[in-house]
Coordinates of C-alpha atoms in Angstrom, one line a residue:
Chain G
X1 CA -13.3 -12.6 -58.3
X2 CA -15.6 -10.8 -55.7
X3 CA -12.3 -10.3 -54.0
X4 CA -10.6 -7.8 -56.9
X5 CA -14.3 -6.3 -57.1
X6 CA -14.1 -5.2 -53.3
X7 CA -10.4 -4.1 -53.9
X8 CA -11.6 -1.6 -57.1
X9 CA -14.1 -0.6 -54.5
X10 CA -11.9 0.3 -52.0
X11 CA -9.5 2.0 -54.2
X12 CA -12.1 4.0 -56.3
X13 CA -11.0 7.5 -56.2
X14 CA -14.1 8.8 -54.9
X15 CA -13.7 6.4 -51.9
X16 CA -10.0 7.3 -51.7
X17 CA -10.1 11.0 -52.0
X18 CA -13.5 10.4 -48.8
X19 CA -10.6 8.6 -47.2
X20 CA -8.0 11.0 -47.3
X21 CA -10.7 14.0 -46.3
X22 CA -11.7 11.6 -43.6
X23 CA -8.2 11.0 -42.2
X24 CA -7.1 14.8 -42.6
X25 CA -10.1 15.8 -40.0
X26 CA -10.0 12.8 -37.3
X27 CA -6.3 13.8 -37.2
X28 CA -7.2 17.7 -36.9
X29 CA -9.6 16.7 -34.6
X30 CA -7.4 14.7 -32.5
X31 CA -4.4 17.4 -32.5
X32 CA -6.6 20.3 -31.5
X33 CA -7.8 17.5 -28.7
X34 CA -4.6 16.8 -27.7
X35 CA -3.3 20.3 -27.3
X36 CA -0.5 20.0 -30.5
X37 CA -2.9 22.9 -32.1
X38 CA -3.5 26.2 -30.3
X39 CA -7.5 26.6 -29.6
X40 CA -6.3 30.1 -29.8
X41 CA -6.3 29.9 -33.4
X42 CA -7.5 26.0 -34.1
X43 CA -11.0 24.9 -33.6
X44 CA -11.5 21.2 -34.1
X45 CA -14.3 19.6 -36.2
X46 CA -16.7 18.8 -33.8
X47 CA -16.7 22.7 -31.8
X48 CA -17.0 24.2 -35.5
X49 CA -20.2 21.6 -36.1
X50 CA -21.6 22.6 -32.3
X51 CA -21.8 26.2 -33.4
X52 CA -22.8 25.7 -37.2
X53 CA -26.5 26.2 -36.4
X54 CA -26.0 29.2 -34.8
X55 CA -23.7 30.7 -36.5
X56 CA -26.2 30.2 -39.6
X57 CA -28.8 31.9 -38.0
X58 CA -27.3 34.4 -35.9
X59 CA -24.4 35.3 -37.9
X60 CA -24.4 34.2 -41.5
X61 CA -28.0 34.9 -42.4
X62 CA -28.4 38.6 -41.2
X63 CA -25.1 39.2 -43.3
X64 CA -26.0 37.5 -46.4
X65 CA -28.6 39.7 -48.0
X66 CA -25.7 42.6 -48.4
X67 CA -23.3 40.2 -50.0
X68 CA -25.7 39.1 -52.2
X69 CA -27.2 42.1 -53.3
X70 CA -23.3 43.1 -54.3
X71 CA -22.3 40.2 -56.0
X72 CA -25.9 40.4 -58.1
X73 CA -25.6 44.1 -59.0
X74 CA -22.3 43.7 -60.0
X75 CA -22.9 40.4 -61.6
X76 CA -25.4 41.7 -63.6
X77 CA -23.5 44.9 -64.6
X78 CA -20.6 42.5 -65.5
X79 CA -22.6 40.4 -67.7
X80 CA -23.8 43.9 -69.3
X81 CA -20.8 45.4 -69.8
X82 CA -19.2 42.3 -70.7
X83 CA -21.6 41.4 -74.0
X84 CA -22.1 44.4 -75.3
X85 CA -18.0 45.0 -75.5
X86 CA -17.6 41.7 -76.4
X87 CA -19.8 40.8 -78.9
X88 CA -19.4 44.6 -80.5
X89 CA -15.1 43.9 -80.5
X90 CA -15.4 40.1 -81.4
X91 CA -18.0 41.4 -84.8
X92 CA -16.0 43.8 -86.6
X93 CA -12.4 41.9 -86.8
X94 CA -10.5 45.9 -86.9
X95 CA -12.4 46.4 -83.7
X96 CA -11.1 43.5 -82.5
X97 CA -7.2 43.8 -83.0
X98 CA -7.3 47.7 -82.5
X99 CA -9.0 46.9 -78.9
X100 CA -7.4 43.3 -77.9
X101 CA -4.3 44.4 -76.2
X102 CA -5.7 46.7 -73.9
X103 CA -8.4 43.7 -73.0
X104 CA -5.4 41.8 -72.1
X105 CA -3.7 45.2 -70.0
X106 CA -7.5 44.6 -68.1
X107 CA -6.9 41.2 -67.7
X108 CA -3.8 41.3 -66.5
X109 CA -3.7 44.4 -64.0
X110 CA -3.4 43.6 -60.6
X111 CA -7.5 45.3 -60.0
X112 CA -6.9 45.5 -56.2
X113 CA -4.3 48.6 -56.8
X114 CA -7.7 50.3 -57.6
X115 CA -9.6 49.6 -54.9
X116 CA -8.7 52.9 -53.1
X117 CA -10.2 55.3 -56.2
X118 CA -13.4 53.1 -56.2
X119 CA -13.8 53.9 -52.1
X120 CA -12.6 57.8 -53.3
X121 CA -14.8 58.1 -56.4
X122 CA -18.0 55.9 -55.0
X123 CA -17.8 55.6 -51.3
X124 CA -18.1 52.9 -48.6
X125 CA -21.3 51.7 -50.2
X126 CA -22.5 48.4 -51.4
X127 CA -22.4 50.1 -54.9
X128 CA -18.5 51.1 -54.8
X129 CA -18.3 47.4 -53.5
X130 CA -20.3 46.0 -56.9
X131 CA -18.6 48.0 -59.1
X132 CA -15.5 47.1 -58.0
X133 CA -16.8 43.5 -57.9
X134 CA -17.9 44.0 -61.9
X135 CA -14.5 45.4 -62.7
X136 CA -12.7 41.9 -61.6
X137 CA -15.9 39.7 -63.2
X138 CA -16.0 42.1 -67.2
X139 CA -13.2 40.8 -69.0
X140 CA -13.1 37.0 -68.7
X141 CA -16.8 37.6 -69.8
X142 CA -15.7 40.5 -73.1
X143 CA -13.1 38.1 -74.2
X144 CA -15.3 34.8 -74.0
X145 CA -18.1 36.9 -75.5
X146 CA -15.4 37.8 -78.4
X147 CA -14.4 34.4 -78.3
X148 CA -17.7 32.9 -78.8
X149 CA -18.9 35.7 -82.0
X150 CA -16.0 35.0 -83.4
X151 CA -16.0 31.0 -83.5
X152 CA -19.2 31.0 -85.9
X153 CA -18.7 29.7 -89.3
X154 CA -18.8 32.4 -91.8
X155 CA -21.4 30.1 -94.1
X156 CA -23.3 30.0 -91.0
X157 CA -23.8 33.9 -91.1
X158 CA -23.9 34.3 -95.2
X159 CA -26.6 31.3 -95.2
X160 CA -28.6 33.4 -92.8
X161 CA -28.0 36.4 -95.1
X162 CA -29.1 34.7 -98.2
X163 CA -32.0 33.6 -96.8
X164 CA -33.4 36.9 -96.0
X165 CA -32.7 37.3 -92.4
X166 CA -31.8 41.1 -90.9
X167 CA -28.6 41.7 -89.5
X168 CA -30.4 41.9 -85.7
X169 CA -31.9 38.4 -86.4
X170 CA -29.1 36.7 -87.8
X171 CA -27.5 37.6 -84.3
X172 CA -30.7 36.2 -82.5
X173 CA -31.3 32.9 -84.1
X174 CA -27.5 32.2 -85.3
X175 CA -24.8 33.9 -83.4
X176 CA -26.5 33.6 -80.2
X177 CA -27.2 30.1 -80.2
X178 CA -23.8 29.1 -81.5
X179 CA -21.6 31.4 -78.9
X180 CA -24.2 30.1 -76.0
X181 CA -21.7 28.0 -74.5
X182 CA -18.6 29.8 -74.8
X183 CA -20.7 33.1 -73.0
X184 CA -21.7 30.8 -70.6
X185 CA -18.4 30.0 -69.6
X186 CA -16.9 33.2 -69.6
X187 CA -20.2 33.9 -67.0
X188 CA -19.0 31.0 -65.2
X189 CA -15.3 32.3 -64.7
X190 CA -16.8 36.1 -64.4
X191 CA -19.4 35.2 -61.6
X192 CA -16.1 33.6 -59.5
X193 CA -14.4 36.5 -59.9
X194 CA -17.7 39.0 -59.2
X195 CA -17.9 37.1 -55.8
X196 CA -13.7 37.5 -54.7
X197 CA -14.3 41.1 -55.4
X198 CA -17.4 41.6 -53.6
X199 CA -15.9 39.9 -50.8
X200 CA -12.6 41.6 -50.9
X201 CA -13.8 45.0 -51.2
X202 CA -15.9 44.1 -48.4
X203 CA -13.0 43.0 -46.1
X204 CA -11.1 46.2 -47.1
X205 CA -14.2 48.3 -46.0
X206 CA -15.4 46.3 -43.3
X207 CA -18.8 47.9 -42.9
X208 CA -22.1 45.0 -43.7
X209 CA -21.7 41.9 -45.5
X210 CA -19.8 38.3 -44.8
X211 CA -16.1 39.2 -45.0
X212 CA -16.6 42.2 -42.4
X213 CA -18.3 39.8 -40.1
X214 CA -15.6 37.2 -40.7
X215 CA -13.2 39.7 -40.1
X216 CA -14.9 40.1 -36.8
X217 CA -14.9 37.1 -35.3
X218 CA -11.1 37.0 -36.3
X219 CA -10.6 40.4 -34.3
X220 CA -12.5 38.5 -31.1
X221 CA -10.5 35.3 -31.3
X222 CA -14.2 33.8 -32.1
X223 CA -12.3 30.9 -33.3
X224 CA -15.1 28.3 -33.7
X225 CA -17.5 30.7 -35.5
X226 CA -15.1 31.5 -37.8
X227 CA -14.1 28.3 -39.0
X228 CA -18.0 27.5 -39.0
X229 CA -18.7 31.0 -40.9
X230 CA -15.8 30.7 -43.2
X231 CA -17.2 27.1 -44.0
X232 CA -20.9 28.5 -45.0
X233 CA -19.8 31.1 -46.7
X234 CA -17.8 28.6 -49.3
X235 CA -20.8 26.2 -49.2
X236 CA -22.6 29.1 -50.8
X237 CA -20.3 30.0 -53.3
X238 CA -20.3 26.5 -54.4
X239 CA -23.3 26.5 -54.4
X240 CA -23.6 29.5 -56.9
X241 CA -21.3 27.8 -59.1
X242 CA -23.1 24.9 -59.3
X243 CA -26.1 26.4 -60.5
X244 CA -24.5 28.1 -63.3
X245 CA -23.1 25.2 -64.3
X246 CA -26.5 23.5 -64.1
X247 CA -27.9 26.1 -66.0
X248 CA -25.4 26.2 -69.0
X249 CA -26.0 22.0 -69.0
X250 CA -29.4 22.8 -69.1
X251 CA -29.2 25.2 -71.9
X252 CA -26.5 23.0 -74.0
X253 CA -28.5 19.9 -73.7
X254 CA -30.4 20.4 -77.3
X255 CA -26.8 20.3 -79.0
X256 CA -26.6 16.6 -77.6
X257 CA -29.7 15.2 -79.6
Chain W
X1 CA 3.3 42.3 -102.1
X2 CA 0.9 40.1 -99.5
X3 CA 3.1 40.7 -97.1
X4 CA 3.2 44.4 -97.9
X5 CA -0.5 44.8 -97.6
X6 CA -0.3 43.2 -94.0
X7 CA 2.7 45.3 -93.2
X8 CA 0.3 48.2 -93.6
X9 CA -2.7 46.5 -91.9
X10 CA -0.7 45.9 -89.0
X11 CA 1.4 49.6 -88.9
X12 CA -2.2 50.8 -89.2
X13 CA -4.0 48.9 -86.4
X14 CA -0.4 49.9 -83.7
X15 CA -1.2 53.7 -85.3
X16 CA -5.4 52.8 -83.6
X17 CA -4.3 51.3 -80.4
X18 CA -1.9 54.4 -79.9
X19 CA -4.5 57.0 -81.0
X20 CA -6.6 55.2 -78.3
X21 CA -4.1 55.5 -75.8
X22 CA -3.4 59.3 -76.6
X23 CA -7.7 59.9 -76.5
X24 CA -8.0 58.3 -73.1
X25 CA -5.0 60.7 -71.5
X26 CA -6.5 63.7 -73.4
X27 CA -10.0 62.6 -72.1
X28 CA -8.5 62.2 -68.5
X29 CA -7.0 65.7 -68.6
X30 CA -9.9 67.7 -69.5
X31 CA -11.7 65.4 -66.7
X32 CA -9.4 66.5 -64.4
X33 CA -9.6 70.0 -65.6
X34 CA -13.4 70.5 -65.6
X35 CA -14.7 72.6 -62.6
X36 CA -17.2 70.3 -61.0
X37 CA -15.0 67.4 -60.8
X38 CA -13.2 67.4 -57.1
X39 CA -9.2 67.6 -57.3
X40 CA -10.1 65.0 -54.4
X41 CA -11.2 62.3 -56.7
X42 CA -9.2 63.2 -59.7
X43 CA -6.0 64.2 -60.3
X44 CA -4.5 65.3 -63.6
X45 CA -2.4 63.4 -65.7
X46 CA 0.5 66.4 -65.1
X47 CA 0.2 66.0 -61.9
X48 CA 0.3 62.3 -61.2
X49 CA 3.3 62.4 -63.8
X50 CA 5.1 64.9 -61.2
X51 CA 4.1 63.2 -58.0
X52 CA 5.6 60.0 -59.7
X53 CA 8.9 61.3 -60.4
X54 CA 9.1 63.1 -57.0
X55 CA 7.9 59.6 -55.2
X56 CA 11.0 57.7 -57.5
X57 CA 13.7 60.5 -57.0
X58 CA 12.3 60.4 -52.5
X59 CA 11.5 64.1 -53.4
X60 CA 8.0 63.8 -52.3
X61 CA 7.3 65.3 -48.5
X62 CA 4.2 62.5 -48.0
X63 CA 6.1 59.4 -49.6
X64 CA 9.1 60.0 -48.0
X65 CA 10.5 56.4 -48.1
X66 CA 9.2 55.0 -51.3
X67 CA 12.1 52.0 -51.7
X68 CA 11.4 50.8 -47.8
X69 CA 7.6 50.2 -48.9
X70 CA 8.4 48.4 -52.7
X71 CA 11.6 46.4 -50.8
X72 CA 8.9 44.6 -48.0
X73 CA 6.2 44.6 -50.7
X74 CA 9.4 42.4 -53.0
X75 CA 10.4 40.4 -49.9
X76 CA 7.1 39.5 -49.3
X77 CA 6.1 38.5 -52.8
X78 CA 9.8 36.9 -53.8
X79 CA 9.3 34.4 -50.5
X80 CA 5.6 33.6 -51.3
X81 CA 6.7 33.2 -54.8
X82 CA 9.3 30.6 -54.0
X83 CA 7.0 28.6 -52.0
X84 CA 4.5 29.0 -54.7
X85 CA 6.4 26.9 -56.8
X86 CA 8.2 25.0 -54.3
X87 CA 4.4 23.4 -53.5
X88 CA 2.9 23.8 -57.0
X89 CA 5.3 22.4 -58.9
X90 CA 5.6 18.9 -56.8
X91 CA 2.1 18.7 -56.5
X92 CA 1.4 18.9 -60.3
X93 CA 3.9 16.4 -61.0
X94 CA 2.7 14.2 -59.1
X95 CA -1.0 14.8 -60.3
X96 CA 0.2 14.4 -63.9
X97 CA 2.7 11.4 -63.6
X98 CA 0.5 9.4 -61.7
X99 CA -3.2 8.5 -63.1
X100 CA -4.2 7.2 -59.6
X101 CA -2.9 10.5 -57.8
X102 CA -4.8 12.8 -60.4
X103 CA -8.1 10.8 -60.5
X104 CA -8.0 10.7 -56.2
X105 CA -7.1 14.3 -56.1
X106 CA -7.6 16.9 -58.9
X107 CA -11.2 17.6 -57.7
X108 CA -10.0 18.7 -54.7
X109 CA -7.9 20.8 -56.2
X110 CA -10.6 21.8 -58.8
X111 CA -12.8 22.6 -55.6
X112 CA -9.8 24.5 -53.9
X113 CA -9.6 26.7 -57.5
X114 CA -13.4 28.0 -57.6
X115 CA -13.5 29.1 -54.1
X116 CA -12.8 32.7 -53.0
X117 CA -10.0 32.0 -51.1
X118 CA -10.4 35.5 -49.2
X119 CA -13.2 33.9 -47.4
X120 CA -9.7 32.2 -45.5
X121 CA -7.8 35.8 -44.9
X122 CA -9.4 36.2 -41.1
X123 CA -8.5 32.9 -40.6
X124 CA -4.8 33.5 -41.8
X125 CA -4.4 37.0 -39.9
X126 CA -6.0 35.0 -36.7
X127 CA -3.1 32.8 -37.0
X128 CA -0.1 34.3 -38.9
X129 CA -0.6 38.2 -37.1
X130 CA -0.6 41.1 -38.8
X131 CA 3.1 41.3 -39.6
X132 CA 4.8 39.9 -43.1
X133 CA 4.1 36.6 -42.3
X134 CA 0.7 36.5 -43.1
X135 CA 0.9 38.4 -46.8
X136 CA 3.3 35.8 -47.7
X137 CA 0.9 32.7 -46.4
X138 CA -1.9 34.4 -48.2
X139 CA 0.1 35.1 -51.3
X140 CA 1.0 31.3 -51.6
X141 CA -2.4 30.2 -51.2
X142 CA -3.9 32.4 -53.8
X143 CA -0.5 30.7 -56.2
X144 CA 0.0 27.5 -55.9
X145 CA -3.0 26.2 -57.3
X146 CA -2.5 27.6 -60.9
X147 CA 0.9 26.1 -60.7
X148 CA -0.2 22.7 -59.8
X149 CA -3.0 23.1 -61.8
X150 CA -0.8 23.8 -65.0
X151 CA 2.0 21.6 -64.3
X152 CA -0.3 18.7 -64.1
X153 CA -1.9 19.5 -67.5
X154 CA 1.2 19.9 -68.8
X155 CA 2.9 16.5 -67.8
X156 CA -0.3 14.8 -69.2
X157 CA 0.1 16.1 -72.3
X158 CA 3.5 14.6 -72.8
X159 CA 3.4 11.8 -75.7
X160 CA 3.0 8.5 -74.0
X161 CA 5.6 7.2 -76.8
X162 CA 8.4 9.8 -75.6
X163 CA 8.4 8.7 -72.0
X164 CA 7.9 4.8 -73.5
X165 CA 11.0 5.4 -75.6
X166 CA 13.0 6.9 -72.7
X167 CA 12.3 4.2 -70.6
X168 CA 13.1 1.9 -73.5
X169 CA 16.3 3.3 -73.8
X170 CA 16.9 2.7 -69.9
X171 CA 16.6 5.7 -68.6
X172 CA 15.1 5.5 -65.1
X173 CA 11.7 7.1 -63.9
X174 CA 13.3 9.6 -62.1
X175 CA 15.8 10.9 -64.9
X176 CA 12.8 10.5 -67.1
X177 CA 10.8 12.5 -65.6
X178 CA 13.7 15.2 -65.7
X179 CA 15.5 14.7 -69.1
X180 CA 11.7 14.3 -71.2
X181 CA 8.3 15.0 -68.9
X182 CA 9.4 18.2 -67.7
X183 CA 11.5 19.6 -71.2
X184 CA 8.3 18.6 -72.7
X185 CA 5.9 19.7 -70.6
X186 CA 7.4 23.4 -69.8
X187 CA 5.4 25.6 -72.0
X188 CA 2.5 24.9 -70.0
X189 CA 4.4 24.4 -66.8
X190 CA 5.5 28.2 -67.6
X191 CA 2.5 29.2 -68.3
X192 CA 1.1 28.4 -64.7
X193 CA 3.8 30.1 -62.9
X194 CA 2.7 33.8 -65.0
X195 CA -0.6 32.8 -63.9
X196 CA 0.6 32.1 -60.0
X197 CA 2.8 35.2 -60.0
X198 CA 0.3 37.3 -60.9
X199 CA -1.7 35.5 -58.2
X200 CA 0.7 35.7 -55.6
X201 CA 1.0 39.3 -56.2
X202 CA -2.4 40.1 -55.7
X203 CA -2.8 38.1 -52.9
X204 CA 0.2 39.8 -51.1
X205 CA -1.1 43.3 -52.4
X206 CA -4.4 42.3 -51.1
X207 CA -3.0 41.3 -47.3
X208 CA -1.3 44.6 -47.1
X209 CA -4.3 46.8 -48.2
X210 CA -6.1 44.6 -45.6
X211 CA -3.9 44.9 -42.6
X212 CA -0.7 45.8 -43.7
X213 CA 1.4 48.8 -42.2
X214 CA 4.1 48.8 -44.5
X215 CA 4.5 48.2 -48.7
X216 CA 2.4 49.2 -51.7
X217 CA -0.3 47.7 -50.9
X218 CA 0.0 49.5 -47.2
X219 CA 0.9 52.7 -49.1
X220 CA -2.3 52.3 -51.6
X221 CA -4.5 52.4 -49.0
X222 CA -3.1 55.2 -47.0
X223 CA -2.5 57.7 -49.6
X224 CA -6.5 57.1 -50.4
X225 CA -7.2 57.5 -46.5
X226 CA -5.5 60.7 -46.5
X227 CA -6.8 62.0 -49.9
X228 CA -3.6 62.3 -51.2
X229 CA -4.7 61.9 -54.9
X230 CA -1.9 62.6 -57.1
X231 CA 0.7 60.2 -54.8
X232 CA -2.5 57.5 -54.7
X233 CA -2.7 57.8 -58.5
X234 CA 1.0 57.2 -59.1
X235 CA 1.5 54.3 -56.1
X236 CA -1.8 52.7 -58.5
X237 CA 0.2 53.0 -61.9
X238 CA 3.5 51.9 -60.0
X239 CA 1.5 49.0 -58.6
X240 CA 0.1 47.8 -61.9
X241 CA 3.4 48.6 -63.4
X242 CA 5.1 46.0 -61.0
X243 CA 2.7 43.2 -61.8
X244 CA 2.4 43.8 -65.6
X245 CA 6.2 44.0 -65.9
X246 CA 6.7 40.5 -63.9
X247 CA 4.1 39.1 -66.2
X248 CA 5.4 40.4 -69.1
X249 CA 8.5 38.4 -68.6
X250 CA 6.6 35.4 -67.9
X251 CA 5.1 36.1 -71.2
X252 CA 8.5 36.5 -73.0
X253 CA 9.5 33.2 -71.5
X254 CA 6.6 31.3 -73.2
X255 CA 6.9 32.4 -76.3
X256 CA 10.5 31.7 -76.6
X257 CA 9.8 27.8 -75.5
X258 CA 6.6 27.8 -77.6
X259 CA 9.4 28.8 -80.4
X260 CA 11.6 26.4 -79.6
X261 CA 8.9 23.4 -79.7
X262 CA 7.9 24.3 -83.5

């Protein structure tokens, strides 16, 4: 009996997947030890962890305030943008198939062919690099905004009507609330893609930010940092994520009761 | 007489979205056209048309070798493409045919998804160089995780009673797996590779704008470096002609499974 419980233990996913993460860097570790991996262009585990601190403080903190700036302005422009065109489309239901395929034509170009007439039209500045960053982040967010208007039950609306409710309230205290968590996730899938662009655009320009300082330790064969820098500067996007994803729990969690 | 009425409807919305379409050019030109706008920035429809022709028919002086610059940028995104689904596709399969596999796994794949893989492209020019290589690497990492990603939603989807009654009927696991999962599962298994070859091209576009000194993505960035405005335009509408085209097949492909299923 305790035997099978120790087994399940063993082979619990999560202990399984710490396994197989566990394996993958004692052996990446050991092969950058052993010389099968070029320190050229490997670093092993424990050099990357040496340098973490200071590559935090030296290296990844001075370049973090651009990057964030970016990804906020453009975040914020993106969510902008993003309701008003989606909740204005996903209303009126002519607006909605006139304007759909060309949401989808958004979707679907490959954005980075553009990047060139955002340096042309705005510059090398972090605001060509926000915009550029809203442009990939808008249309996940107009067509879950669309999404999420459209999903509310039409007795939902005409109840609100008959009871007296303007049009401008009926969108505050029924729409809104309904569509919450359908916005939320386009947000979620728009802030991802705000973040790629910002960091992108920032690798293409190589001026301030993380990408452009990345990009330098890659030109100086600073092998270590850049494992260690390239680390952090994931840790922090998953850490962005997280919190929107704690805040949409958060905001959800009256449906639940 | 219903279907009439949405005959109309429908002839009626098409007659919108080109009315749209014919606003925003007429809206460009007079853009173009206005004095205070710099021929630098913006060039006119006219003239992107021209300096696309000229680019197709090797007429154009500053894009001499057009079809050197789309073959690489091809090359580069068949190969990646290939590998794309020759590591996606496995992968999924296993996530969705074993419970174990999936429940170990798929959050590291999940992880892998909502990162910005770019964060990796210094790493990948560090090691790959600047040459084709490491385009195509960058491409497949971008790709195969909507591949995988799909094919393993779409092989857990399949009916627990069609793979029982295969196996049943003594088929083995293998030539299950073959003659019901995959039949079964390939709408969605479809639908991941329009997602990774829209991913792969980006991600190859995106190496050559980077680094690259030869394809679109090389050409993209040079036309804007030299302010040649009309040829940028046009390599930008060839570009995003390229990737809408090959998704637009992927697209047709769908719909004619989805058809089939019901």
């Amino acid at each position: 009996m305790k035997n099978k419980k120790l087994s399940e233990i063993t082979l619990s996913p999560f202990v399984l997947r710490l396994a197989t993460l566990a394996v993958f860097v004692v052996v990446w570790d050991g092969s950058v030890r052993a010389g099968y991996l070029d320190r050229l262009f490997f670093a092993s585990p424990t050099e990357i962890a040496g340098v973490l601190p200071y590559t935090f403080t030296n290296l990844f903190i001075p370049n973090l305030g651009v990057t964030l700036l970016e990804y906020a302005a453009g975040f914020t422009l993106a969510i902008i943008v993003g309701l008003a065109v989606g909740v204005a489309t996903g209303t009126n239901d002519s607006a909605y198939r006139v304007t759909n395929p060309f949401i989808g034509l958004g979707m679907t170009t490959p954005k980075v062919a553009l990047v060139p007439l955002f340096m042309l039209a705005l510059g090398l500045g972090w605001n060509s690099i926000a915009a550029f960053g809203a442009l990939l982040g808008v249309f996940p967010i107009i067509i879950n905004s669309a999404a999420g208007v459209r999903q509310v039950k039409p007795e939902y609306l005409a109840a609100a009507r008959s009871m007296g409710h303007s049009r401008l309230k009926t969108y505050w205290k029924v729409v809104f609330p309904f569509a919450l968590p359908t916005f939320i996730a386009g947000f979620f899938l728009g802030s991802n893609l705000v973040m790629i662009g910002v960091l992108v655009m920032e690798l293409i320009m190589g001026r301030a930010g993380l990408s452009p300082m990345m990009a330098e330790l890659s030109y100086n064969f600073r092998t270590p940092e850049l494992y260690a820098a390239a680390i952090l500067t994931i840790t922090l996007t998953t850490g962005i994520n997280g919190a929107i994803w704690l805040i949409s729990r958060r905001m959800n969690s009256w449906r639940n009761n | 007489m219903g279907a009439d009425k949405t005959m109309l409807l429908l002839s009626r919305v098409n007659q919108l979205r080109l009315l749209i379409a014919a606003l925003l050019i007429i809206v460009w030109q007079s853009v173009a056209s206005l004095p205070s706008v710099s021929k630098l920035i913006v060039a006119s429809p006219m003239e992107v048309l021209r300096a696309t022709t000229s680019i197709f028919l090797l007429t154009n002086s500053k894009v001499p070798n057009f079809y050197l610059h789309l073959q690489r940028t091809g090359y580069e995104v068949f190969i990646a493409y290939l590998l794309v689904i020759a590591v996606g596709l496995p992968l999924g399969i296993a996530f969705g045919a074993s419970r174990r596999v999936a429940d170990t796994y798929e959050p590291l794949l999940l992880a892998y998804l909502a990162f910005p893989t770019v964060v990796l492209f210094p790493l990948i020019f560090l090691i790959f160089g600047s040459g084709e290589l490491s385009k195509i690497v960058y491409g497949v990492l971008i790709g195969f995780a909507y591949v995988a990603f799909n094919a393993a939603s779409g092989v857990q989807q399949v009916e627990k009673g069609l793979v029982d009654l295969s196996r049943s009927l003594g088929h083995s696991r293998l030539s299950t797996i073959f003659k019901v999962v995959l039949p079964s599962a390939m709408p969605t298994i479809i639908g991941g590779f329009r997602l990774g070859f829209g991913f792969t091209f980006i991600g190859v576009m995106v190496g050559e704008i980077i680094n690259g000194s030869v394809g679109l993505g090389y050409l993209l960035n040079w036309t804007a470096l030299s302010f040649l405005t009309p040829e940028l335009y046009a390599i930008i509408i060839i570009s995003i002609g390229v990737g809408v085209a090959g998704d637009s097949v992927f697209r047709a492909a769908e719909n004619r499974l989805m058809r089939w299923r019901y």
